[in-house]
XYZ file of C-alpha atoms in Angstrom:
674
model
C 96.646 111.603 88.253
C 98.205 108.417 86.790
C 95.871 105.476 86.196
C 95.913 102.931 89.045
C 93.932 100.034 87.556
C 95.584 97.661 85.074
C 94.353 98.765 81.668
C 91.650 96.590 80.157
C 91.299 94.303 83.197
C 87.590 94.348 84.009
C 87.603 91.665 86.725
C 90.166 90.464 89.218
C 93.669 89.506 88.076
C 94.496 85.814 87.908
C 97.716 84.424 86.472
C 101.422 84.557 87.131
C 104.940 85.188 85.887
C 105.234 83.865 82.338
C 108.728 83.080 81.061
C 108.207 81.743 77.528
C 111.877 82.338 76.700
C 112.678 79.252 78.807
C 110.735 77.058 76.357
C 110.670 76.352 72.601
C 108.261 78.593 70.720
C 106.254 75.515 69.777
C 105.146 75.307 73.441
C 103.662 78.819 73.523
C 100.296 78.021 71.865
C 99.797 75.208 74.374
C 100.594 77.668 77.189
C 97.912 80.139 76.198
C 95.368 77.373 75.529
C 95.867 76.121 79.088
C 95.824 79.681 80.424
C 92.355 80.102 78.973
C 91.280 76.777 80.497
C 92.507 77.962 83.892
C 90.814 81.368 83.620
C 94.058 83.354 83.482
C 93.427 87.077 82.901
C 96.943 88.552 83.204
C 100.565 87.372 83.171
C 103.855 89.092 84.021
C 106.432 88.903 81.211
C 109.982 90.031 80.475
C 111.168 90.572 84.047
C 114.503 88.733 83.611
C 114.877 89.129 79.835
C 117.455 91.896 79.394
C 120.081 89.542 77.943
C 117.577 88.309 75.339
C 116.184 91.734 74.483
C 119.642 93.347 74.208
C 122.136 90.512 73.560
C 124.918 93.041 72.928
C 125.163 96.751 73.641
C 122.844 98.569 71.255
C 121.689 95.367 69.521
C 118.018 94.623 70.151
C 115.917 91.536 69.494
C 112.262 92.273 70.227
C 110.737 89.846 67.757
C 110.172 87.054 70.260
C 108.504 89.441 72.735
C 106.343 90.872 69.925
C 105.081 87.378 69.202
C 104.438 86.604 72.876
C 102.426 89.788 73.431
C 100.484 89.293 70.201
C 99.649 85.728 71.229
C 98.456 86.869 74.644
C 96.289 89.584 73.096
C 94.731 87.170 70.609
C 93.691 85.000 73.545
C 92.303 87.794 75.712
C 95.132 87.770 78.263
C 96.551 91.041 79.572
C 100.283 91.652 80.105
C 102.142 93.067 83.088
C 105.288 93.996 81.158
C 108.561 94.110 83.065
C 111.542 96.360 82.655
C 114.334 93.767 83.058
C 116.629 96.009 85.072
C 117.009 93.573 87.987
C 119.270 91.362 85.865
C 121.773 93.203 83.638
C 123.421 90.978 80.998
C 126.871 89.437 81.243
C 128.175 91.784 78.553
C 127.206 94.789 80.682
C 129.210 93.564 83.680
C 132.132 92.684 81.419
C 132.179 96.322 80.288
C 131.343 97.759 83.731
C 132.560 95.447 86.524
C 132.322 98.396 88.936
C 128.510 98.104 88.670
C 128.684 94.963 90.807
C 128.002 95.817 94.460
C 130.595 95.774 97.230
C 129.916 94.401 100.723
C 130.800 96.327 103.898
C 133.976 94.247 104.259
C 135.183 95.269 100.790
C 134.249 92.065 98.942
C 132.875 92.684 95.451
C 130.084 90.323 94.460
C 130.330 88.410 91.188
C 127.974 88.037 88.244
C 125.791 84.917 88.126
C 122.817 85.589 90.396
C 120.178 88.304 90.298
C 119.922 91.750 91.797
C 123.728 92.177 91.879
C 123.545 95.930 91.356
C 125.246 99.032 92.681
C 122.331 101.430 92.493
C 124.675 104.451 92.533
C 126.612 103.341 89.476
C 126.083 105.850 86.633
C 126.629 103.239 83.903
C 123.947 100.992 85.376
C 121.565 103.935 85.621
C 122.189 104.919 82.008
C 121.768 101.352 80.731
C 118.561 100.871 82.751
C 117.108 104.094 81.357
C 118.062 103.031 77.831
C 116.367 99.598 77.881
C 113.315 101.079 79.617
C 113.038 103.756 76.947
C 113.302 101.141 74.186
C 110.560 99.015 75.747
C 108.231 101.955 76.347
C 108.700 103.276 72.817
C 107.966 99.889 71.265
C 105.079 98.670 73.438
C 103.291 101.780 74.747
C 100.352 101.173 72.423
C 100.340 97.385 72.374
C 96.769 96.204 73.003
C 97.874 93.541 75.502
C 99.665 96.012 77.780
C 97.866 96.468 81.109
C 100.607 97.341 83.595
C 104.317 98.206 83.726
C 106.420 96.181 86.154
C 109.709 97.967 86.989
C 112.669 95.854 88.159
C 111.851 93.058 90.635
C 111.732 92.930 94.442
C 113.950 95.931 95.222
C 116.075 95.286 98.306
C 116.386 91.543 97.706
C 119.029 90.161 97.846
C 121.219 93.316 98.010
C 120.119 96.796 99.001
C 123.301 98.551 100.156
C 126.625 98.804 98.328
C 129.792 100.229 99.932
C 131.913 101.031 96.881
C 133.601 104.343 96.083
C 130.756 105.369 93.751
C 128.310 104.892 96.637
C 130.630 106.819 98.965
C 130.531 109.828 96.617
C 126.760 109.502 96.222
C 126.340 109.205 100.014
C 128.268 112.465 100.519
C 125.973 114.225 98.046
C 122.944 112.777 99.824
C 124.250 113.947 103.211
C 124.916 117.422 101.846
C 121.341 117.625 100.609
C 119.968 116.210 103.881
C 121.979 118.263 106.392
C 123.231 121.290 104.468
C 126.375 121.712 106.540
C 128.875 119.392 108.141
C 128.188 121.071 111.503
C 124.554 119.910 111.273
C 125.795 116.429 110.404
C 128.130 116.337 113.406
C 125.304 117.427 115.687
C 122.864 114.853 114.299
C 125.355 112.002 114.435
C 126.788 112.876 117.840
C 130.322 112.697 116.471
C 131.794 114.187 119.650
C 131.579 110.620 120.960
C 134.802 108.642 120.311
C 136.326 111.636 118.516
C 134.559 111.059 115.203
C 133.997 114.706 114.306
C 134.232 115.592 110.587
C 135.656 118.815 109.160
C 134.009 118.331 105.759
C 131.656 115.988 103.903
C 134.637 114.738 101.899
C 135.866 112.959 105.052
C 132.697 110.850 105.392
C 132.674 107.264 104.108
C 129.987 104.571 104.159
C 129.857 102.561 107.402
C 132.349 99.969 106.230
C 133.861 97.242 108.396
C 135.438 98.701 111.551
C 137.261 97.058 114.500
C 134.253 97.483 116.787
C 130.813 99.059 116.630
C 130.658 102.174 114.482
C 128.468 105.249 114.747
C 124.813 104.079 114.948
C 123.447 107.331 113.498
C 125.741 106.939 110.491
C 124.614 103.328 110.030
C 120.956 104.381 110.240
C 121.439 107.130 107.683
C 123.177 104.692 105.354
C 120.133 102.432 105.455
C 118.013 105.457 104.542
C 120.439 106.383 101.781
C 120.459 102.856 100.302
C 116.669 102.761 100.297
C 116.425 106.249 98.767
C 118.970 105.328 96.079
C 116.970 102.293 94.964
C 113.859 104.473 94.957
C 115.618 107.085 92.781
C 116.221 104.391 90.182
C 112.622 103.224 90.317
C 111.362 106.791 89.906
C 113.688 107.337 86.933
C 112.232 104.314 85.132
C 108.686 105.169 86.202
C 108.968 108.685 84.794
C 110.209 107.371 81.450
C 107.208 105.030 81.296
C 104.760 107.768 82.292
C 106.133 110.038 79.596
C 106.210 107.494 76.784
C 103.227 105.327 77.755
C 100.666 107.585 79.445
C 97.582 105.831 80.755
C 99.420 102.643 81.757
C 99.992 102.333 85.527
C 103.497 101.599 86.808
C 104.340 99.342 89.733
C 107.131 97.306 91.245
C 106.562 94.219 93.350
C 107.015 94.833 97.074
C 107.831 92.241 99.745
C 106.088 93.834 102.720
C 106.074 90.764 104.987
C 108.462 91.431 107.858
C 109.680 87.850 107.378
C 110.860 88.579 103.829
C 112.414 92.035 103.485
C 113.847 94.410 106.088
C 115.728 96.956 103.963
C 112.902 98.924 102.297
C 110.782 101.705 103.794
C 107.504 100.767 102.157
C 105.692 103.839 103.508
C 107.926 105.909 101.207
C 107.663 103.474 98.286
C 103.875 103.293 98.508
C 103.714 106.979 97.562
C 105.715 106.409 94.355
C 103.905 103.524 92.638
C 100.619 103.905 90.775
C 99.390 100.554 92.101
C 100.790 98.819 95.182
C 101.639 95.196 94.412
C 103.161 92.570 96.666
C 104.880 89.193 96.634
C 104.195 86.867 99.561
C 105.529 83.425 100.398
C 104.663 81.277 103.390
C 107.451 80.921 105.944
C 107.149 77.262 106.918
C 108.982 77.564 110.236
C 106.369 75.952 112.453
C 104.289 79.086 112.864
C 100.661 79.445 111.829
C 101.453 80.486 108.277
C 97.993 81.894 107.594
C 98.512 84.492 110.340
C 101.720 85.741 108.712
C 99.836 85.838 105.401
C 97.018 87.931 106.869
C 99.547 90.288 108.464
C 101.399 90.774 105.177
C 98.142 91.442 103.327
C 97.008 93.975 105.936
C 100.402 95.659 105.830
C 100.327 95.852 102.019
C 96.840 97.344 102.020
C 97.982 99.895 104.581
C 100.983 100.865 102.448
C 98.413 101.447 99.691
C 96.564 103.878 101.958
C 93.637 101.481 102.323
C 93.076 101.334 98.566
C 92.872 98.035 96.694
C 96.237 96.503 95.812
C 97.379 93.409 93.908
C 99.042 90.163 94.983
C 101.560 89.828 92.160
C 103.325 86.663 93.347
C 102.716 83.769 95.682
C 103.105 80.004 95.310
C 100.700 77.282 94.263
C 102.461 74.840 96.583
C 105.999 74.504 97.979
C 108.859 76.906 97.334
C 112.516 75.972 96.887
C 114.608 78.380 98.944
C 113.814 77.434 102.560
C 115.644 74.698 104.480
C 112.501 72.560 104.205
C 109.850 73.174 101.561
C 106.631 71.254 102.213
C 103.793 71.112 99.696
C 100.588 72.969 100.424
C 97.706 70.857 101.668
C 94.642 70.337 99.460
C 92.591 73.536 99.455
C 95.378 75.633 100.976
C 96.164 77.371 97.693
C 92.601 78.695 97.482
C 92.552 79.725 101.150
C 95.852 81.578 100.762
C 94.723 83.314 97.577
C 91.282 84.351 98.790
C 92.628 85.504 102.163
C 94.682 88.063 100.232
C 91.585 89.072 98.264
C 89.611 89.448 101.496
C 92.248 91.865 102.766
C 92.183 94.077 99.692
C 93.974 92.367 96.804
C 92.416 92.800 93.370
C 93.359 89.271 92.378
C 95.775 86.385 92.915
C 98.933 86.003 90.833
C 101.658 83.375 91.167
C 105.297 82.698 90.500
C 105.175 81.183 87.989
C 103.029 79.843 85.114
C 105.082 76.859 83.893
C 107.587 75.158 86.191
C 111.204 75.649 85.069
C 113.422 72.753 83.988
C 116.680 74.599 84.671
C 118.039 77.222 86.996
C 117.887 77.935 90.700
C 114.088 77.743 90.999
C 113.312 74.528 89.123
C 111.855 72.975 92.290
C 109.621 76.002 92.981
C 105.952 75.113 92.420
C 103.979 76.647 89.572
C 100.503 76.850 88.090
C 101.452 74.217 85.492
C 103.669 71.641 87.233
C 106.282 69.342 85.732
C 103.720 66.535 86.040
C 101.295 68.394 83.805
C 97.539 68.797 83.913
C 96.663 65.433 85.479
C 97.687 66.735 88.905
C 96.078 68.016 92.061
C 97.818 71.395 91.707
C 96.485 71.930 88.180
C 92.934 70.952 89.156
C 93.088 73.374 92.094
C 94.439 76.115 89.804
C 91.499 75.683 87.422
C 89.027 75.667 90.307
C 90.627 78.770 91.800
C 90.453 80.564 88.445
C 86.700 80.021 88.393
C 86.412 81.272 91.990
C 88.387 84.424 91.261
C 86.189 85.060 88.211
C 83.042 84.764 90.365
C 84.361 87.549 92.635
C 84.619 90.190 89.894
C 82.089 92.448 91.627
C 84.431 92.757 94.642
C 86.805 94.847 92.507
C 87.176 98.382 93.821
C 85.765 97.719 97.298
C 87.798 98.340 100.435
C 88.586 96.188 103.441
C 87.091 97.365 106.739
C 89.514 97.495 109.701
C 88.829 97.533 113.440
C 92.128 98.686 114.961
C 95.459 100.211 113.946
C 98.968 98.903 114.630
C 101.806 101.418 114.346
C 104.844 100.276 112.406
C 107.873 102.137 111.080
C 110.616 100.477 109.037
C 113.120 103.159 110.031
C 112.494 102.457 113.702
C 113.065 98.759 112.983
C 116.358 99.612 111.296
C 117.469 101.684 114.271
C 116.470 99.109 116.876
C 118.300 96.388 114.932
C 121.668 98.153 115.166
C 124.346 96.824 117.515
C 124.731 97.300 121.242
C 121.128 97.464 122.399
C 120.164 96.411 125.953
C 119.153 92.885 124.891
C 119.600 90.968 121.645
C 116.514 88.941 122.606
C 114.198 91.918 122.092
C 113.209 91.815 118.439
C 110.843 94.375 116.922
C 109.552 91.920 114.345
C 108.807 89.308 117.028
C 106.717 91.798 119.012
C 104.871 92.946 115.883
C 104.114 89.335 114.993
C 102.988 88.540 118.536
C 100.671 91.530 118.933
C 99.225 90.983 115.462
C 98.524 87.329 116.269
C 96.761 88.326 119.495
C 94.534 90.754 117.568
C 93.952 88.149 114.833
C 92.829 85.613 117.440
C 90.256 88.114 118.681
C 89.015 88.387 115.075
C 90.005 92.041 114.767
C 91.025 93.268 111.312
C 94.146 95.426 111.424
C 95.265 98.487 109.521
C 98.938 99.344 109.918
C 99.768 103.034 110.180
C 102.804 105.275 110.199
C 103.308 106.911 113.627
C 102.581 110.371 112.179
C 99.424 109.310 110.280
C 95.868 110.375 111.103
C 94.594 107.869 113.684
C 91.223 109.431 114.476
C 89.211 106.655 112.769
C 90.454 103.926 115.127
C 89.075 103.215 118.618
C 92.309 101.365 119.468
C 95.927 101.937 118.404
C 98.599 99.362 119.289
C 102.361 100.036 119.405
C 104.266 96.715 119.527
C 107.742 98.182 118.971
C 108.559 101.809 118.189
C 112.052 102.440 119.515
C 112.518 105.486 117.255
C 109.867 108.168 117.549
C 109.875 111.734 116.275
C 108.395 114.634 118.216
C 105.696 114.846 115.531
C 104.739 111.218 116.189
C 104.666 111.841 119.949
C 102.393 114.849 119.468
C 100.188 112.750 117.188
C 99.703 110.038 119.811
C 99.097 112.553 122.572
C 96.402 114.244 120.489
C 94.875 110.867 119.608
C 94.520 109.856 123.260
C 93.356 113.267 124.456
C 90.630 113.143 121.801
C 89.252 109.892 123.163
C 91.391 107.139 121.655
C 92.769 104.104 123.448
C 96.511 103.469 123.077
C 98.497 100.343 123.986
C 102.316 100.619 124.026
C 104.885 97.877 124.527
C 108.301 98.344 126.146
C 111.382 100.024 124.609
C 109.231 102.427 122.581
C 109.673 106.198 122.282
C 113.335 105.957 123.266
C 115.262 107.853 120.545
C 114.678 110.544 117.929
C 115.207 110.260 114.165
C 119.015 110.411 114.626
C 119.102 107.564 117.166
C 119.785 110.105 119.940
C 117.970 109.620 123.238
C 115.132 111.996 123.922
C 116.117 114.292 126.782
C 115.099 113.254 130.257
C 113.965 109.868 131.542
C 112.632 107.055 129.406
C 110.326 106.471 127.605
C 111.258 109.839 126.164
C 108.679 110.861 123.601
C 105.943 108.820 125.300
C 106.365 109.523 128.988
C 103.710 112.280 129.111
C 100.960 110.379 127.324
C 101.760 107.209 129.305
C 101.958 109.098 132.626
C 105.139 107.371 133.821
C 108.906 107.305 133.733
C 111.333 104.411 133.483
C 114.319 104.747 135.781
C 116.212 101.792 134.334
C 115.865 98.903 131.909
C 116.450 95.469 133.414
C 116.640 92.892 130.603
C 116.412 89.271 131.681
C 118.929 86.536 131.032
C 118.127 83.816 128.515
C 115.440 81.537 129.930
C 114.756 83.778 132.938
C 111.094 84.417 133.805
C 109.227 86.892 135.992
C 105.770 86.671 137.505
C 103.330 89.552 137.378
C 100.173 89.652 139.474
C 96.865 91.471 139.249
C 94.781 92.998 142.030
C 92.604 89.873 142.114
C 95.628 87.607 142.627
C 95.694 86.320 139.034
C 99.141 85.734 137.600
C 100.914 86.053 134.235
C 104.491 85.360 133.149
C 106.963 87.568 131.316
C 110.437 87.057 129.888
C 113.252 88.909 128.020
C 112.609 92.355 129.523
C 111.604 94.202 132.697
C 111.777 97.855 133.760
C 111.798 99.988 136.882
C 108.573 101.868 136.092
C 107.557 104.877 138.209
C 103.950 106.086 137.767
C 103.578 109.826 137.163
C 99.793 109.877 136.957
C 99.295 106.370 135.595
C 97.549 103.710 137.694
C 99.130 100.309 138.242
C 97.120 97.459 136.736
C 99.583 94.560 137.171
C 102.724 94.386 139.330
C 106.017 92.496 139.177
C 105.923 89.767 141.832
C 109.586 88.751 141.714
C 112.941 89.589 140.190
C 114.851 92.879 140.472
C 111.736 94.878 139.603
C 109.490 93.206 142.192
C 106.893 95.676 143.466
C 107.136 97.939 140.422
C 104.311 98.283 137.894
C 104.373 95.854 134.970
C 101.181 97.074 133.253
C 99.781 100.577 133.688
C 96.839 102.650 132.466
C 96.855 106.445 132.217
C 93.745 108.546 131.729
C 94.692 111.461 129.471
C 92.056 113.840 128.239
C 89.103 111.837 126.961
C 91.165 108.693 126.283
C 93.521 106.252 127.931
C 97.069 105.004 127.340
C 98.206 101.541 128.454
C 101.813 100.398 128.890
C 103.305 96.910 129.283
C 106.946 96.730 130.333
C 107.692 93.027 129.877
C 107.365 90.484 127.090
C 104.139 88.599 127.624
C 103.588 85.222 126.027
C 100.435 84.437 124.031
C 98.183 83.892 127.062
C 99.233 87.150 128.687
C 98.952 89.120 125.447
C 95.451 87.771 124.902
C 94.429 88.906 128.371
C 96.007 92.326 127.862
C 94.344 92.826 124.462
C 91.044 91.838 126.074
C 91.335 94.501 128.773
C 92.385 97.175 126.328
C 89.672 96.272 123.796
C 87.077 96.550 126.553
C 88.499 99.943 127.450
C 88.157 100.964 123.777
C 84.564 99.666 123.749
C 85.304 97.112 121.029
C 82.679 94.403 121.247
C 84.044 90.886 121.781
C 83.601 88.300 119.011
C 83.550 85.153 121.066
C 81.115 83.434 118.672
C 83.844 82.901 116.051
C 86.083 79.810 116.260
C 89.860 80.166 116.374
C 91.473 80.130 112.915
C 88.248 81.027 111.157
C 88.877 84.525 109.837
C 86.045 86.838 108.872
C 86.854 89.995 106.930
C 84.638 92.553 105.193
C 85.080 94.499 101.985
C 82.641 97.246 101.142
C 82.071 99.757 98.367
C 79.646 100.904 95.687
C 78.929 97.329 94.576
C 77.937 96.218 98.073
C 79.254 94.667 101.263
C 81.082 91.336 101.104
C 81.805 88.995 104.002
C 84.805 86.703 103.471
C 84.905 83.662 105.772
C 88.074 81.555 105.590
C 88.119 78.319 107.573
C 91.693 77.240 108.296
C 90.555 74.375 110.538
C 89.728 70.706 109.990
C 86.166 71.179 111.317
C 83.061 72.746 109.804
C 82.259 76.174 111.223
C 79.346 78.585 111.511
C 79.879 82.302 110.929
C 77.283 84.905 111.966
C 75.918 87.250 109.280
C 74.221 90.615 109.738
C 71.822 89.990 106.868
C 70.866 87.514 104.158
C 72.873 87.425 100.968
C 74.293 85.429 98.071
C 77.332 83.180 98.408
C 79.412 84.004 95.331
C 81.605 80.890 95.076
C 78.685 78.429 95.039
C 75.856 80.711 93.878
C 73.732 79.610 96.829
C 71.529 81.935 98.873
C 72.607 82.613 102.446
C 69.191 82.948 104.081
C 70.252 82.060 107.591
C 71.975 84.491 109.916
C 74.692 81.832 110.383
C 76.810 80.902 107.379
C 78.093 77.329 107.113
C 81.764 77.205 106.163
C 83.059 73.658 105.573
C 86.424 72.567 106.939
C 89.275 74.109 104.950
C 86.878 76.083 102.736
C 86.223 79.719 101.853
C 82.838 81.385 101.519
C 82.142 84.909 100.241
C 78.697 86.417 100.798
C 77.443 89.591 99.168
C 74.957 90.902 101.698
C 71.528 92.024 100.547
C 70.909 95.740 100.486
């Protein structure tokens, strides 16, 4: 098995992207001196350096990178060495303009950004393999090398290309996937609108058409684009494994649903040696720490529950949102240590020294333009010491309470055109259900619909429009074996080809839920419905309603008005030793909280009412012990209950009370005794 831990890194990783090529060489010694002052243990180098490493085809200049890596090694700093294949040089595009990607409307993108790549282009693939081979041959045995970093943020900003090279590659992919054009026609339902194909040579990418095209074709093209990027990653990874055995290989994911929607990270998680992630706060008025926790939980889940690594986040503001506020004092540490609580083996940033030129010169960094006499620098140094004090956490695993099912391919399918309501958004429901669980202080694992769910007392399905028969069987077995399942509307509707499951909705889920849906009845913008309980209590829904008919399920809440008045809004079905709940409207936060409360009681999950809102408590456990992370996102001091006495690792103080004091805006980490 390939190594998964960065070579030579004994504690947690702390550092960031280092781009010394942007600065005179006379600055480099000052960089590493300050890195040591800040407690930096690893930096990422060379990610965008192809034009400097190979300034002309077949002409290589490695001397500057030799000196950088030697300098890092002399100062005890490990290197996450990039293959620079996200940014081919200008000379490459001059020789191979066809390697620039083409949009669905036929527009070819121009050179001058990053990630402008047709991943099917054979010349790009050959050039990427060549520079990767050169790097691996030269640096495989360099003592600073800890980790290989392939490419950068696959899927951003371009994942799919629609050029003729991609069309030919797509036909080969379809041939391998379906075997015969008859199977393709059946899967895509090409009898509709007379789209039947007589041969694979007649199939093109889903380019711009006068009206909506074939949704199954569009879904398969998303799969193809993702698989094509993954082919290129695997090609580079295999070169690195062959030439530099013992050094793990990764690429930086962007698992947050707010940041990338074109990559199936379940598939990618199986290909990297170490799952790493980039995360940036979306400052859109939401509680940003909830999105952060969700992204960290999702990344850990992609890693199969194993430790992972936060490879990029920001010390303060970013530069690419409409409005980019600075982080508040202490927020950098809370953000960083929240990721560590949820499984990260460190906290890395983009970037070390703030750039003077280029598109990201206003993006914050570890070393700001204003230098070391700044709040950001002082917080960086303090955080470095905190990360160092948590070295014993390395290798432990985060403990989860519940599972949330998520599938990127289902998200792709639901996001295609001509669905019953454009107001129903899979990401919005995932965010909303996660926030409701977060506010009940439940730690979440995400899981693929076909994964083993037996360890979880509760499984939540916020949005799973596409569901295979295997996934349906998995959920039925889970409930029959004693699990508690909660499903939200418009789930279980289609199979893997975006074809409706036979019979009434909700297709793959109707048996386990004990109901059928005669008709969807989406609401108009701003329209509300009331739902009432048997005790007369009332909740409000919007966006969606359904004509639900119980087929064994009991009605818990009922629509009180609207077209669906008198029909069930929330149901519960006893199946085998477990139960399956269904909600057929979009509940706001208050209603979701109530629903999660009922379902958690049904799953026998003990309430945690003694924890304040926005004080998160997460556990990591392993051979070195059990660690309680308490992160206080509020402006008030808080008390957190502990099961046992222990040692607080950030201050060195003993925690001898069963209630841990966590100051406003602070983080505390206790290693429990025993």
